[in-house]
XYZ file of C-alpha atoms in Angstrom:
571
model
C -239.230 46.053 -118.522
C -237.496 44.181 -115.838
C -237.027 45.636 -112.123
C -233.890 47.057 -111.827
C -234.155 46.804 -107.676
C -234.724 42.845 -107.692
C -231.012 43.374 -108.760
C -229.558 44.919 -106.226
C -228.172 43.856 -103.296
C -224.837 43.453 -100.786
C -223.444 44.800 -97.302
C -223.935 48.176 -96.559
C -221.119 49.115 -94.011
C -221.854 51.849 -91.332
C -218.419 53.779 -89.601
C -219.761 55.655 -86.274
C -217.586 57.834 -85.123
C -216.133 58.994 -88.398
C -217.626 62.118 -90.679
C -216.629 61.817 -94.271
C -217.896 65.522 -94.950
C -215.397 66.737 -91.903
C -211.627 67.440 -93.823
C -208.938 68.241 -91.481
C -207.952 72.259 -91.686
C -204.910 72.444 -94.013
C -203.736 75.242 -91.919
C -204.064 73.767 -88.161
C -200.645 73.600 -86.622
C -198.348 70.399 -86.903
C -198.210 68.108 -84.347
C -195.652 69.086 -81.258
C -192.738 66.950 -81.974
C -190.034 68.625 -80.607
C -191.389 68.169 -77.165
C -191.979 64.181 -77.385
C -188.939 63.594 -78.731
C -187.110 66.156 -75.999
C -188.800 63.844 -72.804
C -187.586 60.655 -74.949
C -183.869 62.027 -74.693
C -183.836 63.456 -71.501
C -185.571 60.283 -69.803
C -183.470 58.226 -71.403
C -179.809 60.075 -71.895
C -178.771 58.440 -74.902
C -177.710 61.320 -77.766
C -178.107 58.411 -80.601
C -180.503 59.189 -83.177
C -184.226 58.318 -82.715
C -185.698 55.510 -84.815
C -188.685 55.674 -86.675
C -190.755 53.281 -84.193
C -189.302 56.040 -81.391
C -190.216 59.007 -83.324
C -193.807 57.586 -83.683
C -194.123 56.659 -80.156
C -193.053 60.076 -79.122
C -195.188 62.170 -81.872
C -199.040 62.926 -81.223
C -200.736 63.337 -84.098
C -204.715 64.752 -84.478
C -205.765 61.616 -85.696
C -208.298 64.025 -88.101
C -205.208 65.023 -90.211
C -204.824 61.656 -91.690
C -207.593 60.972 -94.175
C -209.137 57.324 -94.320
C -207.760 56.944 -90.875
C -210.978 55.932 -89.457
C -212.975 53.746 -92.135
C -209.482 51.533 -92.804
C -209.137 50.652 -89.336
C -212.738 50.484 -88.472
C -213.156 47.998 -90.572
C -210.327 45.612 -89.621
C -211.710 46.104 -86.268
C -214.779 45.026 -87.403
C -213.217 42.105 -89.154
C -211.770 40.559 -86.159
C -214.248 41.015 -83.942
C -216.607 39.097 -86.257
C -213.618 36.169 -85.949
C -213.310 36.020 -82.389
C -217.623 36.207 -82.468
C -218.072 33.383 -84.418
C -215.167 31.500 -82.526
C -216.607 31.652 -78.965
C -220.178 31.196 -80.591
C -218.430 27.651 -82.069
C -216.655 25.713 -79.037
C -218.097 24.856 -75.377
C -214.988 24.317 -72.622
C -216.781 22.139 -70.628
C -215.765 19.089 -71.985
C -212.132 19.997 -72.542
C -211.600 21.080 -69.125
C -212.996 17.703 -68.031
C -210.790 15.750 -70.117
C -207.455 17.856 -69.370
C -207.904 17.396 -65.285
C -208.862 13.340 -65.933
C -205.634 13.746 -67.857
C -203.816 15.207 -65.354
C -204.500 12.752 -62.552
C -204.511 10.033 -64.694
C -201.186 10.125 -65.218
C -200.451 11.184 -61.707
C -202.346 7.572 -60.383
C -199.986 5.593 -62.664
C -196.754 7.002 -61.356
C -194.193 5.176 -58.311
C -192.525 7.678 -56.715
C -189.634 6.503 -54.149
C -190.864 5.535 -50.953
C -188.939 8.824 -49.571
C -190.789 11.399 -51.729
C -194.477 9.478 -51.858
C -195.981 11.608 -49.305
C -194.567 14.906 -50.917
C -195.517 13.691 -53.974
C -199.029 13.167 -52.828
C -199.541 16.329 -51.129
C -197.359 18.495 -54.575
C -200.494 15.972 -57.003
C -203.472 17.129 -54.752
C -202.676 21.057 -54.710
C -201.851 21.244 -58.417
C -198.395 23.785 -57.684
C -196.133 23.493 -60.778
C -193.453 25.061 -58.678
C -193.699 21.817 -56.185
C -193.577 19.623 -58.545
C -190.861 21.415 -60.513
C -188.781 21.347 -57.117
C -189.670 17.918 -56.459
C -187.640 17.014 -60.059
C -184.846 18.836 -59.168
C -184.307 17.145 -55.702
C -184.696 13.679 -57.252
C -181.617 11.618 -57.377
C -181.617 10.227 -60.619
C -182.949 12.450 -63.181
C -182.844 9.702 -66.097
C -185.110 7.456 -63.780
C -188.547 6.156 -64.685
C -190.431 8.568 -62.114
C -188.576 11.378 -62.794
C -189.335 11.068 -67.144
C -192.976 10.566 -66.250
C -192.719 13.608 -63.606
C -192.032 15.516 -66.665
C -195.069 14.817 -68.304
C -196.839 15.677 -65.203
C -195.259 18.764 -65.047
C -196.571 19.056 -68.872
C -199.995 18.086 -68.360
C -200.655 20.330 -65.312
C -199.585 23.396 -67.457
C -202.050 22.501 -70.530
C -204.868 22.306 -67.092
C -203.823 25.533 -66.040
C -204.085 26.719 -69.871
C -207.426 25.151 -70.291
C -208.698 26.933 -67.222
C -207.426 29.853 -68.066
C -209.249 29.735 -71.621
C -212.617 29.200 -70.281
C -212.376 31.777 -67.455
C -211.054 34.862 -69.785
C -213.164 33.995 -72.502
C -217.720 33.544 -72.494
C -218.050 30.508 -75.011
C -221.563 29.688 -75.903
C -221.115 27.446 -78.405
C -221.731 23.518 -78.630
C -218.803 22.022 -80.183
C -216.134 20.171 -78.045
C -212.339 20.474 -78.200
C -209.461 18.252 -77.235
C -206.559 19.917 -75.660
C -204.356 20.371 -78.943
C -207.193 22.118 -80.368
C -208.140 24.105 -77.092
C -204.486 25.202 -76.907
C -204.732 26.592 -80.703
C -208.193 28.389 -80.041
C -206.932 29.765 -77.029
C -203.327 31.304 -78.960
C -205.652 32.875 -81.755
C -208.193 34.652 -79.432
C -205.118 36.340 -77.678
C -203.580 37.178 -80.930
C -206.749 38.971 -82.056
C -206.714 40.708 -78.670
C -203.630 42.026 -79.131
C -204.434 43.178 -82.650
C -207.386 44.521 -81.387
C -205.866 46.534 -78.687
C -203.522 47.589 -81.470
C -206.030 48.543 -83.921
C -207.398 50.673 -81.325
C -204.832 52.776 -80.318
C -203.975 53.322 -83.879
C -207.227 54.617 -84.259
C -206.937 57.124 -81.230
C -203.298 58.151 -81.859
C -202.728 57.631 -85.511
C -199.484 55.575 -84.500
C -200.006 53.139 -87.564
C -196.322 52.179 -86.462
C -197.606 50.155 -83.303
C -199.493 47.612 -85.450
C -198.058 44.057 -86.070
C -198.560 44.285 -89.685
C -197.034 40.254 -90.127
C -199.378 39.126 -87.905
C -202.780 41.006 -89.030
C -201.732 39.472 -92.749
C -202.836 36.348 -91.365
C -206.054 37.488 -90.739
C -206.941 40.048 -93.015
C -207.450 40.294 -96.957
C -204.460 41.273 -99.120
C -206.314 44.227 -100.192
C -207.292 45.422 -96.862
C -203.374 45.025 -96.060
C -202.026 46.975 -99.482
C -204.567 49.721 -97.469
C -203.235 49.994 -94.653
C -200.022 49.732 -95.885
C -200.707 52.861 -98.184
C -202.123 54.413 -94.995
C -198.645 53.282 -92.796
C -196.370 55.161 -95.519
C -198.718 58.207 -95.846
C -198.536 59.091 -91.766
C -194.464 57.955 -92.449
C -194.364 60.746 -94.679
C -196.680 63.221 -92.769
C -194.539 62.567 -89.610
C -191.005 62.908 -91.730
C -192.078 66.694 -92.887
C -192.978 67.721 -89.776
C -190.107 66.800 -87.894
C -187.960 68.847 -90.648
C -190.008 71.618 -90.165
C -189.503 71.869 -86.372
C -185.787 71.070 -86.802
C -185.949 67.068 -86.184
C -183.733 65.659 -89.262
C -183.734 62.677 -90.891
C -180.462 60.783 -91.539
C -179.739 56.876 -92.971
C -179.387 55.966 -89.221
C -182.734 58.020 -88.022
C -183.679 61.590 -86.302
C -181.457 63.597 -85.162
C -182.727 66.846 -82.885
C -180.329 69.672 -84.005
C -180.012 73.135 -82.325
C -183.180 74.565 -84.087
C -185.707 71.709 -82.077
C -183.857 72.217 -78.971
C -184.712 76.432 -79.254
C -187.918 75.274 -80.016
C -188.701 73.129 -76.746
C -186.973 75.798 -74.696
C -189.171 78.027 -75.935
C -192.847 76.191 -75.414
C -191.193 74.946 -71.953
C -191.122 78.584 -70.920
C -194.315 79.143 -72.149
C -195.826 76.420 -69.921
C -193.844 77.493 -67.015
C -195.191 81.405 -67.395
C -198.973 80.583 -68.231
C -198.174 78.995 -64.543
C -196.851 81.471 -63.097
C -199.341 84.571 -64.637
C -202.446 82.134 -63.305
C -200.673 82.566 -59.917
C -201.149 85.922 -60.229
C -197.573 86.332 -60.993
C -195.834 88.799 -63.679
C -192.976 87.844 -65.636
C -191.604 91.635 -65.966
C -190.049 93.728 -63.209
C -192.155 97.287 -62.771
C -190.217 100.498 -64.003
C -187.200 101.970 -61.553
C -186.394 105.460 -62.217
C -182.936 106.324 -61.787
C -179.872 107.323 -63.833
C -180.262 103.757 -65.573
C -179.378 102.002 -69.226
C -183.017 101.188 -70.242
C -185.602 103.986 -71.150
C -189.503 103.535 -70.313
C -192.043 105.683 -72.050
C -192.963 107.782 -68.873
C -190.841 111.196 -69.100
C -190.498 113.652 -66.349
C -189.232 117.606 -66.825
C -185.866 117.876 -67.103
C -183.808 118.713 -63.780
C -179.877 119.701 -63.073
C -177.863 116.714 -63.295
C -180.227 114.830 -65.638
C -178.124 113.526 -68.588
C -179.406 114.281 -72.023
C -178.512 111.148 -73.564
C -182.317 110.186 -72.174
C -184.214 113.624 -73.503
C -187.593 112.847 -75.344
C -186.337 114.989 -78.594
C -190.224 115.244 -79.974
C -192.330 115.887 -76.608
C -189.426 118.805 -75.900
C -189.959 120.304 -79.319
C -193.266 120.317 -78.916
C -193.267 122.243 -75.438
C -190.829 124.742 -77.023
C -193.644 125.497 -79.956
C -196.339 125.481 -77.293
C -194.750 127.860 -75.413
C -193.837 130.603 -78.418
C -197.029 130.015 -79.829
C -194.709 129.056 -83.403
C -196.149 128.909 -86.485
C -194.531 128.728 -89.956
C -195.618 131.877 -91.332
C -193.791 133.738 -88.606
C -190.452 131.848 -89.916
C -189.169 132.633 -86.119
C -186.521 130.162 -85.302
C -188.052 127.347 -82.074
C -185.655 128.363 -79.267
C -186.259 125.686 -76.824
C -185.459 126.389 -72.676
C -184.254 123.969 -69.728
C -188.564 124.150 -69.042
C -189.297 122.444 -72.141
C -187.127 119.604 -72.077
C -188.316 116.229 -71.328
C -186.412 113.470 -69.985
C -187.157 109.467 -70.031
C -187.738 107.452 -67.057
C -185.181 104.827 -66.586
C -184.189 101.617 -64.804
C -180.801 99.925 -63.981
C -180.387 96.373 -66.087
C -177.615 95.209 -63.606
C -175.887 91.815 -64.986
C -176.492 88.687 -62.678
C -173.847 86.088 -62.260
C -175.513 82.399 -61.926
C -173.835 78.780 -61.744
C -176.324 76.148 -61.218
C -174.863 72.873 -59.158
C -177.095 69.919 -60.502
C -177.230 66.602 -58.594
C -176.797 63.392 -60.862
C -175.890 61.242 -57.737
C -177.297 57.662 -57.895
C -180.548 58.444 -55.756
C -181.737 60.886 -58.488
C -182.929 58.195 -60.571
C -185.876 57.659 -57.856
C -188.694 59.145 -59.053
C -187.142 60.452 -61.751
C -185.865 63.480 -60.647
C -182.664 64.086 -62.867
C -185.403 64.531 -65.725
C -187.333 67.644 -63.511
C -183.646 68.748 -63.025
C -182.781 68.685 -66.846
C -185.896 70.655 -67.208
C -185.212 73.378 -65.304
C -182.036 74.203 -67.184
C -183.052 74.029 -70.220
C -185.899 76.317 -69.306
C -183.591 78.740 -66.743
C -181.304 78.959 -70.152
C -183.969 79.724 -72.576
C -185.177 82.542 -69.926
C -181.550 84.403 -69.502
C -181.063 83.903 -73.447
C -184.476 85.942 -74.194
C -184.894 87.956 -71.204
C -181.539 88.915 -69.337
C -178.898 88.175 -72.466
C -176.212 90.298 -70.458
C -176.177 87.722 -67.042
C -173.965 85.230 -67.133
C -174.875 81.036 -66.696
C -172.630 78.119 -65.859
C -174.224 74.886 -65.371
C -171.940 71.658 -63.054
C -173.037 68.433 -63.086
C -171.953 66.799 -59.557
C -171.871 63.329 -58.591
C -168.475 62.032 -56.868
C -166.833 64.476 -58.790
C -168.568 67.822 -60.469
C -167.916 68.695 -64.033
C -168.427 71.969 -65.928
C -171.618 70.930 -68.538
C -172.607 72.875 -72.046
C -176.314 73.486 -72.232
C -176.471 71.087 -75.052
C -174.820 68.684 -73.069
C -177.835 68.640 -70.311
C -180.576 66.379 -72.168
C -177.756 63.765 -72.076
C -177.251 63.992 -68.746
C -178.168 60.799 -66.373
C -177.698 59.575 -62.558
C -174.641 57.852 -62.023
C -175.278 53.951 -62.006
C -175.094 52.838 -58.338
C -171.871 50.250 -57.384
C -171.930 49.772 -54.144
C -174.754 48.492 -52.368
C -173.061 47.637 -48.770
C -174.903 49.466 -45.831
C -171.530 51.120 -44.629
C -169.259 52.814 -46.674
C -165.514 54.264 -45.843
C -163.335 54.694 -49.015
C -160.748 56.818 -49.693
C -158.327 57.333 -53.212
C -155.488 59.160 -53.621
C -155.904 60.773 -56.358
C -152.183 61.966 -57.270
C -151.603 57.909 -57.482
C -151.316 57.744 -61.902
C -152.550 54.034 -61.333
C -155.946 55.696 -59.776
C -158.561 56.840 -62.998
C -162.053 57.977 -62.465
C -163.017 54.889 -64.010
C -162.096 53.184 -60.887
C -164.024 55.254 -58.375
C -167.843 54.591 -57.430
C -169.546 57.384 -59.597
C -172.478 57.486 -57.442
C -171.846 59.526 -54.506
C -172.361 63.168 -53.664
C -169.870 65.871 -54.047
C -171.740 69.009 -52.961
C -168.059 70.121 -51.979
C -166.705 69.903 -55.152
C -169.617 71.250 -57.037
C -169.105 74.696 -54.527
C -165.631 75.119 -55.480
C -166.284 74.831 -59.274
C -169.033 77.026 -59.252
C -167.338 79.306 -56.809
C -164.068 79.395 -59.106
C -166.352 80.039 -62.326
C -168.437 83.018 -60.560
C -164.968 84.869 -59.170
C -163.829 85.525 -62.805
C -167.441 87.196 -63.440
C -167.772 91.398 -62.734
C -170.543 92.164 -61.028
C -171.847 91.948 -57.501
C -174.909 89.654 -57.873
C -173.668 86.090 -57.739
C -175.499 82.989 -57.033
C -174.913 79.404 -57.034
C -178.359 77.249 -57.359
C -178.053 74.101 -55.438
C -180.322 71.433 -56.461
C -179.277 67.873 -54.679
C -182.200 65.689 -52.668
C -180.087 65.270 -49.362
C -176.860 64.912 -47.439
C -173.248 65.011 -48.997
C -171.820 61.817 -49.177
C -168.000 62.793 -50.847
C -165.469 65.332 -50.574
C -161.784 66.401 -51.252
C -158.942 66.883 -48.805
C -156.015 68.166 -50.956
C -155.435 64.889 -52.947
C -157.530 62.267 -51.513
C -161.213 61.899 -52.344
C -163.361 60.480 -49.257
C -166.279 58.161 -49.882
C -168.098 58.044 -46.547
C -171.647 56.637 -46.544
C -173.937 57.077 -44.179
C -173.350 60.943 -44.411
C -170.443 61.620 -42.099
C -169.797 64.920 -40.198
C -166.642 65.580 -41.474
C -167.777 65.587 -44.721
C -170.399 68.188 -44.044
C -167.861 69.795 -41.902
C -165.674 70.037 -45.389
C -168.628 71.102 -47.248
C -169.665 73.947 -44.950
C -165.994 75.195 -45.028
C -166.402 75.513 -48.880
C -169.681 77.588 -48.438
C -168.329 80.195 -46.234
C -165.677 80.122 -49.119
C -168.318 81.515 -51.055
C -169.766 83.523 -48.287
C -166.253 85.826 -48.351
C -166.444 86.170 -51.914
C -170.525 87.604 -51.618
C -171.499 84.534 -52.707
C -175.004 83.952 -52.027
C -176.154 79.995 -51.821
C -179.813 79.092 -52.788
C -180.807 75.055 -52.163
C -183.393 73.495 -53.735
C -184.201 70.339 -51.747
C -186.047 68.093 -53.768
C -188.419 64.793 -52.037
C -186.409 61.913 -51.455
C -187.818 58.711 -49.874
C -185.062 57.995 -47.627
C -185.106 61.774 -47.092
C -184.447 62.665 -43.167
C -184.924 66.145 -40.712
C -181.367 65.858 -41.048
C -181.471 66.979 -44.667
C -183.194 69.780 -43.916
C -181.389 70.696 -41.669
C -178.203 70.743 -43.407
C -179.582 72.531 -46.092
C -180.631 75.606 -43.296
C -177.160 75.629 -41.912
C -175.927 76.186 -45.558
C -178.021 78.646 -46.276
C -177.392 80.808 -43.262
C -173.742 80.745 -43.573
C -174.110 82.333 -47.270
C -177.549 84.783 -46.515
C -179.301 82.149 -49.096
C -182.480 80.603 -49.100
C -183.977 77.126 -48.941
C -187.052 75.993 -51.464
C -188.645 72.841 -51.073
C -189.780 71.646 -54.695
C -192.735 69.004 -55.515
C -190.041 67.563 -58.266
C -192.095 68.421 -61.590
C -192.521 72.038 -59.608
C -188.450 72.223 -60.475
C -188.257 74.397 -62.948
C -191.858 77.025 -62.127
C -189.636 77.355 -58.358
C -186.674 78.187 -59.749
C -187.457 80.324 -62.786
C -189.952 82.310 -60.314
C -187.344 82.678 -58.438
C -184.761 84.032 -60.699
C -187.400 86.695 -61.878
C -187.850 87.735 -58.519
C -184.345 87.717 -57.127
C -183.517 89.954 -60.578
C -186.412 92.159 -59.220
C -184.930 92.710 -55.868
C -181.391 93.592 -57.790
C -183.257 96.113 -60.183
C -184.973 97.949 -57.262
């Protein structure tokens, strides 16, 4: 009987890193999409829809969800790294580096130049600068002359130096076999394509973004079945990532995602959750303490009933229950429960008073620094996702101000973006008549700042609500820059004193109405004391208060403080 082992035989392929035995939990949570997909639109404005290569690039995925993630990739890794082995174990750059500088000044020892650009020439030849020698061709006279044809070759022959040099210092070669340039300039193309699949492969493997791969270029390399694979693999996270975003409201139309009213709930609602588990580390409650008082809301503690107390708030069981107490009732007796004023119980309550809020958001040109119109979109989506679910009686009106302040929806505010800067001179003094019908906004330099303006809108909005608490939230990072006087708009940069003259004027506008300002100054880096110092004078005028917020602090600042400042009205 023949040995059945002489027989066998073959590659035996070990994964590290990956445990076949280990299946992803059907019922772990999908991956957050809504958020991703949120940062994309609000760092970028646009309300288009999101491609697929977006989506992806926005989406993480658990990498463990995906079966055959790690084996199909692993071994593509595997497969180029044993190309790129066997290709530096191959060549030797010696030679080729040798051949490509003889080349170089070779050529350079044939040329004439003109007796007026010899010594240049000599001095551009001997420190190798392609920019010289670049310049020097463009100051010749006659660019069809001998010297200047042969300067181009030059030119060409220093670059495949610089190329060869480059190849031998990036790369450890330890082979034996020599090159010529051609050849070292192909070697040297397919090493950084297989780095770049590489790198590729690699964050695939860590993020499951099968998306990111250059699946043209890694058919060059790889097997057709290895490809059909992966390609299998590509659709299957497609089709994982396509559910998911319908489940969390993200749909999918011809053109790509679109984020609809259910994702945007959604990423209020984990925003807020951030900004609380924040706040509660800080030691920090999100809910005010109990007020007694003739109030709307009942609390579970009861007190005995006194004159004046309204029944409306009498704890119907706990009084019944004193009444039988006190006559000793039973059922056999079939006495009737008379109940007195000393049984009845009546509920603890607090006063729900409704707050009035407009919140004055700067989208001036300097808000792109840093990125601070994305903390500022932040905060109102989270400020509106707290009033909706904790205070649904107060009342919120959000203004967009740049040179000119505009009411703005809430779904309007991940669309929101700085106005584009157009005028870059170091002094500015414009001024437009705006009753002039040949004058549009279109024509006016978007990206100044209208703190003015965005008072009297807010101011306007909050006189038509009923109640005593009103607030405008300033957020802005410095100095006003524009205002209005009756018809004419003034552009005056730097900040001029009659345009914070103007703008004070407008807060004790809203000081007479009870009116109270809070500013928010966020960090600028041309930010000045006399920024600050605005922002105290404003704040004095109207009672209000000044924060200084770290940026990404935005919205924790100003949703603390809203839970506070409805504390202080409560009590």
């Amino acid at each position: 009987m023949t040995d059945q082992h002489d027989k066998l035989g073959g590659i035996i392929h070990t994964y590290q890193g990956y445990n076949p035995v280990k299946f992803p939990d059907p019922t772990a949570p999908p991956p957050d999409m809504v958020s991703g997909a949120f940062e994309h639109l609000m760092m970028f404005g646009g309300t288009r829809q999101l491609t697929e290569e977006e989506i992806a690039r926005a989406v993480e995925i658990d990498p463990s969800q995906i079966a055959g993630l790690g084996p199909s990739i692993d071994a593509l890794i595997a497969m180029l790294e044993e190309r790129k082995r066997k290709i530096l174990a191959t060549y030797e750059t010696n030679t080729v580096r040798a051949t490509a500088r003889d080349s170089y000044i070779s050529l350079a020892g044939q040329m004439q130049p003109p007796a007026r650009w010899a010594d240049r020439f000599r001095r551009e030849v001997a420190a190798e600068q392609l920019h010289g020698l670049e310049r020097l061709w463009y100051h010749a006279e006659d660019e069809h002359s001998l010297f200047n044809r042969r300067l181009l070759h030059l030119i060409e022959r220093l670059g495949e130096k610089y190329q060869v040099d480059d190849l031998a210092s990036r790369y450890e070669f330890i082979g034996n076999q020599s090159m010529d340039v051609p050849k070292a300039l192909e070697v040297k193309e397919e090493l950084e394509t297989i780095d770049r699949l590489l790198e590729q492969l690699r964050e695939a493997r860590e993020t499951a973004q099968v998306g990111v791969i250059d699946m043209d270029t890694l058919a060059e390399f790889a097997e057709p079945g290895d490809m059909q694979q992966l390609s299998a693999l590509q659709q299957q996270i497609q089709d994982y990532i396509r559910e998911a975003a319908e489940r969390q409201g993200i749909e999918f139309t011809r053109d790509g995602y679109q984020l609809t009213p259910k994702a945007f709930r959604l990423f209020q609602s984990r925003l807020l959750e951030e900004i609380f588990s924040h706040l509660e580390a800080a030691r920090r409650g999100r809910h005010s303490g109990p007020i007694t008082g003739e109030g709307a809301v009942e609390i579970p503690k009861t007190k005995p009933y006194e004159f004046g107390d309204s029944a409306t708030h009498m704890d119907i069981p706990q009084s019944m229950i004193n009444a039988m107490l006190r006559q000793r009732y039973s059922r056999l007796s079939g006495d009737p429960v008379r109940m007195q004023p000393g049984d009845i119980e009546i509920h603890h309550t607090r006063n729900t008073p409704k707050c009035a809020t407009a919140v004055v958001m700067d989208m001036s040109g300097s808000m792109r620094h840093g990125g601070q119109y994305i903390n500022v979109k932040r905060m109102a989506i989270a400020l509106d996702g707290l009033i909706r679910s904790e205070y649904p009686g107060d009342y919120l009106q959000f203004i967009e101000m740049a040179t000119f302040a505009k009411p703005r929806h809430i779904s309007e505010i991940p669309g929101l973006m700085p106005r584009p800067v157009t005028i870059y001179d170091p002094v500015v003094q414009l001024r437009a008549d705006l009753s002039d019908p040949k004058i549009s906004e279109m024509d006016i330099p978007p990206h100044f700042t209208n703190i003015q303006h965005g008072l009297q809108l807010a101011r306007q909005f909050l006189a038509a609500q009923d109640t005593p608490n009103r607030q405008i939230i300033l957020i802005t990072d410095g100095l006003p820059t524009a205002h209005l006087e009756d018809q004419h708009l003034f552009l005056l940069y730097p900040p001029n004193a009659h345009t914070e003259e103007c703008t004070m004027r407008e807060a004790a506008r809203c000081a007479r109405e009870q009116i109270t300002i809070n500013v928010f100054l966020l960090p600028n880096w041309g930010q000045t004391e006399d920024d600050v110092q605005f922002a105290h004078r404003m704040v004095e005028r109207t009672h209000g208060r000044v924060f200084f917020s770290g940026g990404r602090d935005l919205d924790r600042f100003v949703i603390w403080d809203y839970v506070n400042n409805r504390r202080s009205i409560i009590s």
